[in-house]
mmCIF file of N, CA and C in Angstrom:
data_model
loop_
_atom_site.group_PDB
_atom_site.id
_atom_site.type_symbol
_atom_site.label_atom_id
_atom_site.label_comp_id
_atom_site.label_asym_id
_atom_site.label_seq_id
_atom_site.Cartn_x
_atom_site.Cartn_y
_atom_site.Cartn_z
ATOM 1 N N LEU A 1 32.734 96.041 11.401
ATOM 2 C CA LEU A 1 32.400 97.094 10.824
ATOM 3 C C LEU A 1 32.068 97.430 9.485
ATOM 4 N N SER A 2 30.823 97.599 9.489
ATOM 5 C CA SER A 2 30.847 98.194 7.971
ATOM 6 C C SER A 2 29.633 99.390 7.909
ATOM 7 N N ASN A 3 30.487 100.429 7.158
ATOM 8 C CA ASN A 3 29.594 101.830 7.092
ATOM 9 C C ASN A 3 30.265 102.386 5.506
ATOM 10 N N ASP A 4 30.114 103.484 5.501
ATOM 11 C CA ASP A 4 30.451 103.789 4.027
ATOM 12 C C ASP A 4 31.997 103.974 3.562
ATOM 13 N N LYS A 5 32.655 103.912 4.777
ATOM 14 C CA LYS A 5 34.003 104.123 4.276
ATOM 15 C C LYS A 5 35.180 102.562 4.859
ATOM 16 N N SER A 6 34.518 101.711 5.927
ATOM 17 C CA SER A 6 34.689 100.592 6.055
ATOM 18 C C SER A 6 34.034 99.281 6.167
ATOM 19 N N ASN A 7 34.713 98.642 5.663
ATOM 20 C CA ASN A 7 33.680 96.785 5.432
ATOM 21 C C ASN A 7 34.880 95.477 6.290
ATOM 22 N N LYS A 8 34.885 95.864 7.353
ATOM 23 C CA LYS A 8 35.868 94.851 8.065
ATOM 24 C C LYS A 8 35.312 94.227 8.945
ATOM 25 N N PHE A 9 36.000 93.035 9.692
ATOM 26 C CA PHE A 9 35.887 92.578 10.486
ATOM 27 C C PHE A 9 36.646 92.140 11.618
ATOM 28 N N TRP A 10 36.378 91.580 12.654
ATOM 29 C CA TRP A 10 37.589 91.300 14.000
ATOM 30 C C TRP A 10 36.627 90.573 14.922
ATOM 31 N N ARG A 11 37.641 89.606 15.292
ATOM 32 C CA ARG A 11 37.036 88.287 16.260
ATOM 33 C C ARG A 11 38.290 88.137 16.904
ATOM 34 N N ILE A 12 37.812 87.871 18.283
ATOM 35 C CA ILE A 12 38.634 87.668 19.427
ATOM 36 C C ILE A 12 38.426 86.276 20.001
ATOM 37 N N VAL A 13 39.119 85.430 20.217
ATOM 38 C CA VAL A 13 39.175 84.218 20.989
ATOM 39 C C VAL A 13 39.951 83.882 22.133
ATOM 40 N N TRP A 14 39.274 83.997 23.347
ATOM 41 C CA TRP A 14 40.132 83.799 24.428
ATOM 42 C C TRP A 14 40.434 82.997 25.243
ATOM 43 N N ARG A 15 41.768 82.158 25.835
ATOM 44 C CA ARG A 15 41.503 80.983 26.652
ATOM 45 C C ARG A 15 42.831 80.874 27.110
ATOM 46 N N ASN A 16 42.725 80.677 28.563
ATOM 47 C CA ASN A 16 43.368 80.780 29.950
ATOM 48 C C ASN A 16 44.538 81.662 29.685
ATOM 49 N N GLU A 17 45.878 81.670 28.997
ATOM 50 C CA GLU A 17 46.680 82.943 29.363
ATOM 51 C C GLU A 17 46.997 83.631 28.027
ATOM 52 N N GLN A 18 46.080 83.325 27.213
ATOM 53 C CA GLN A 18 46.227 83.889 25.611
ATOM 54 C C GLN A 18 45.028 84.329 24.787
ATOM 55 N N PHE A 19 45.033 84.935 24.370
ATOM 56 C CA PHE A 19 44.016 85.376 22.979
ATOM 57 C C PHE A 19 44.667 85.936 21.701
ATOM 58 N N ASP A 20 43.834 85.312 21.014
ATOM 59 C CA ASP A 20 43.979 85.317 19.251
ATOM 60 C C ASP A 20 42.984 86.257 18.584
ATOM 61 N N VAL A 21 43.687 86.995 17.940
ATOM 62 C CA VAL A 21 42.445 88.036 17.148
ATOM 63 C C VAL A 21 42.702 87.732 15.554
ATOM 64 N N CYS A 22 41.834 88.006 14.997
ATOM 65 C CA CYS A 22 41.641 87.615 13.331
ATOM 66 C C CYS A 22 40.853 88.823 12.960
ATOM 67 N N TYR A 23 41.681 89.504 11.917
ATOM 68 C CA TYR A 23 41.242 91.177 11.595
ATOM 69 C C TYR A 23 41.344 90.869 9.739
ATOM 70 N N GLY A 24 40.551 92.047 9.436
ATOM 71 C CA GLY A 24 40.554 92.229 8.142
ATOM 72 C C GLY A 24 39.299 92.715 7.130
ATOM 73 N N ARG A 25 39.265 92.709 5.846
ATOM 74 C CA ARG A 25 38.144 93.142 4.922
ATOM 75 C C ARG A 25 37.426 92.063 5.165
ATOM 76 N N ILE A 26 35.921 92.216 5.115
ATOM 77 C CA ILE A 26 35.114 91.327 5.275
ATOM 78 C C ILE A 26 35.169 90.853 3.336
ATOM 79 N N GLY A 27 35.171 88.914 3.579
ATOM 80 C CA GLY A 27 35.027 88.727 2.423
ATOM 81 C C GLY A 27 36.656 87.686 2.518
ATOM 82 N N SER A 28 37.546 88.262 3.058
ATOM 83 C CA SER A 28 39.087 87.908 2.868
ATOM 84 C C SER A 28 39.383 86.853 4.284
ATOM 85 N N ARG A 29 40.835 86.648 4.046
ATOM 86 C CA ARG A 29 40.730 85.539 5.310
ATOM 87 C C ARG A 29 41.275 86.315 6.578
ATOM 88 N N GLY A 30 41.899 87.445 6.315
ATOM 89 C CA GLY A 30 42.292 88.331 6.978
ATOM 90 C C GLY A 30 43.638 87.713 7.776
ATOM 91 N N GLN A 31 43.574 88.671 8.631
ATOM 92 C CA GLN A 31 45.313 88.764 9.638
ATOM 93 C C GLN A 31 44.749 88.122 10.939
ATOM 94 N N SER A 32 46.291 87.181 11.513
ATOM 95 C CA SER A 32 45.746 87.016 12.953
ATOM 96 C C SER A 32 47.228 87.143 14.102
ATOM 97 N N ASN A 33 46.799 87.454 15.036
ATOM 98 C CA ASN A 33 48.219 87.917 15.772
ATOM 99 C C ASN A 33 47.593 87.097 17.170
ATOM 100 N N SER A 34 48.363 86.644 17.845
ATOM 101 C CA SER A 34 48.024 85.887 19.253
ATOM 102 C C SER A 34 48.566 86.590 20.498
ATOM 103 N N LYS A 35 48.198 86.855 21.789
ATOM 104 C CA LYS A 35 48.692 87.617 22.738
ATOM 105 C C LYS A 35 48.854 86.325 23.482
ATOM 106 N N THR A 36 49.997 86.328 24.746
ATOM 107 C CA THR A 36 50.156 85.856 25.491
ATOM 108 C C THR A 36 50.608 86.512 26.861
ATOM 109 N N PHE A 37 49.843 86.247 28.062
ATOM 110 C CA PHE A 37 49.862 87.161 29.270
ATOM 111 C C PHE A 37 50.090 85.989 30.181
ATOM 112 N N TYR A 38 51.227 86.818 31.237
ATOM 113 C CA TYR A 38 51.195 86.392 32.756
ATOM 114 C C TYR A 38 50.444 85.163 33.177
ATOM 115 N N ASP A 39 49.179 85.133 33.139
ATOM 116 C CA ASP A 39 47.942 84.491 33.535
ATOM 117 C C ASP A 39 46.955 84.351 33.030
ATOM 118 N N GLU A 40 46.153 83.411 33.368
ATOM 119 C CA GLU A 40 44.671 83.678 32.913
ATOM 120 C C GLU A 40 43.427 85.067 33.609
ATOM 121 N N GLU A 41 43.898 85.542 34.508
ATOM 122 C CA GLU A 41 43.111 87.077 34.858
ATOM 123 C C GLU A 41 43.540 87.976 33.818
ATOM 124 N N THR A 42 44.842 88.080 33.808
ATOM 125 C CA THR A 42 45.823 89.353 32.999
ATOM 126 C C THR A 42 44.805 89.296 31.627
ATOM 127 N N ALA A 43 45.147 88.049 31.025
ATOM 128 C CA ALA A 43 44.543 87.686 29.535
ATOM 129 C C ALA A 43 42.764 88.351 29.458
ATOM 130 N N ARG A 44 42.593 87.785 30.362
ATOM 131 C CA ARG A 44 40.908 88.042 30.342
ATOM 132 C C ARG A 44 40.442 89.399 30.767
ATOM 133 N N ARG A 45 41.306 89.901 31.884
ATOM 134 C CA ARG A 45 40.863 91.653 31.220
ATOM 135 C C ARG A 45 41.646 92.462 30.318
ATOM 136 N N ALA A 46 42.877 91.652 29.751
ATOM 137 C CA ALA A 46 43.339 92.615 28.158
ATOM 138 C C ALA A 46 42.075 92.083 27.424
ATOM 139 N N ALA A 47 41.790 90.817 27.233
ATOM 140 C CA ALA A 47 40.838 90.846 25.782
ATOM 141 C C ALA A 47 39.085 91.762 26.498
ATOM 142 N N GLU A 48 38.684 91.921 27.628
ATOM 143 C CA GLU A 48 37.465 92.427 27.731
ATOM 144 C C GLU A 48 37.888 93.910 27.249
ATOM 145 N N THR A 49 39.066 94.583 27.722
ATOM 146 C CA THR A 49 39.220 95.775 27.775
ATOM 147 C C THR A 49 39.602 96.209 25.901
ATOM 148 N N THR A 50 40.160 95.417 25.300
ATOM 149 C CA THR A 50 40.381 95.298 23.835
ATOM 150 C C THR A 50 38.848 95.461 23.093
ATOM 151 N N VAL A 51 37.885 94.504 23.522
ATOM 152 C CA VAL A 51 36.250 94.122 22.892
ATOM 153 C C VAL A 51 36.089 95.353 23.623
ATOM 154 N N ARG A 52 35.854 96.227 24.481
ATOM 155 C CA ARG A 52 35.283 97.472 24.833
ATOM 156 C C ARG A 52 35.730 98.162 23.631
ATOM 157 N N GLN A 53 36.819 98.533 23.896
ATOM 158 C CA GLN A 53 37.552 99.212 22.848
ATOM 159 C C GLN A 53 37.237 99.126 21.245
ATOM 160 N N LYS A 54 36.874 98.183 20.617
ATOM 161 C CA LYS A 54 36.501 97.747 19.633
ATOM 162 C C LYS A 54 34.714 98.151 19.458
ATOM 163 N N LEU A 55 34.030 97.684 20.405
ATOM 164 C CA LEU A 55 32.861 98.126 20.377
ATOM 165 C C LEU A 55 32.553 99.956 20.078
ATOM 166 N N ALA A 56 33.672 100.595 21.045
ATOM 167 C CA ALA A 56 33.653 102.154 20.922
ATOM 168 C C ALA A 56 33.862 102.958 19.402
ATOM 169 N N LYS A 57 34.588 101.787 18.842
ATOM 170 C CA LYS A 57 35.037 102.386 17.518
ATOM 171 C C LYS A 57 33.638 101.963 16.599
ATOM 172 N N GLY A 58 32.945 101.502 17.015
ATOM 173 C CA GLY A 58 31.287 101.195 16.238
ATOM 174 C C GLY A 58 31.445 99.444 15.639
ATOM 175 N N TYR A 59 32.429 98.788 15.945
ATOM 176 C CA TYR A 59 32.340 97.223 15.735
ATOM 177 C C TYR A 59 30.995 96.936 16.683
ATOM 178 N N ARG A 60 30.057 95.571 16.075
ATOM 179 C CA ARG A 60 29.001 95.227 16.943
ATOM 180 C C ARG A 60 29.660 93.803 17.288
ATOM 181 N N HIS A 61 29.312 93.497 18.416
ATOM 182 C CA HIS A 61 29.170 92.541 19.058
ATOM 183 C C HIS A 61 28.293 90.712 18.459
ATOM 184 N N VAL A 62 29.093 90.384 17.896
ATOM 185 C CA VAL A 62 28.375 89.190 17.125
ATOM 186 C C VAL A 62 28.837 87.420 18.115
ATOM 187 N N VAL A 63 27.880 87.010 18.500
ATOM 188 C CA VAL A 63 28.722 85.634 19.104
ATOM 189 C C VAL A 63 28.399 84.345 17.726
ATOM 190 N N GLU A 64 29.404 83.607 17.662
ATOM 191 C CA GLU A 64 29.318 82.776 16.511
ATOM 192 C C GLU A 64 29.667 81.102 17.316
ATOM 193 N N GLU A 65 28.851 80.388 17.411
ATOM 194 C CA GLU A 65 28.801 79.124 17.837
ATOM 195 C C GLU A 65 29.107 78.124 17.134
ATOM 196 N N ASN A 66 29.562 76.941 17.752
ATOM 197 C CA ASN A 66 30.110 75.865 16.847
ATOM 198 C C ASN A 66 30.617 76.129 15.351
ATOM 199 N N ARG A 67 31.646 77.339 15.476
ATOM 200 C CA ARG A 67 32.491 77.850 14.382
ATOM 201 C C ARG A 67 33.859 76.597 13.971
ATOM 202 N N PRO A 68 33.636 76.350 12.702
ATOM 203 C CA PRO A 68 34.782 75.189 12.293
ATOM 204 C C PRO A 68 35.853 75.768 12.616
ATOM 205 N N ASN A 69 37.025 75.013 12.380
ATOM 206 C CA ASN A 69 38.800 75.621 12.879
ATOM 207 C C ASN A 69 39.065 75.836 11.389
#
């Protein structure tokens, strides 16, 4: 999200029963949080809902391929 008031990033990585989010100001390392769910389907639905909410706030969808850890 980059506009007159904000210059932030937000990233989600979903795998199996968990997803990890990283967020913060562009140019910083940011902060990370993990969420673990009962099963993979619940985690997938929660991740999709979270992505929809961020897109509604003005974040843009960017796919990073082969991103180093």
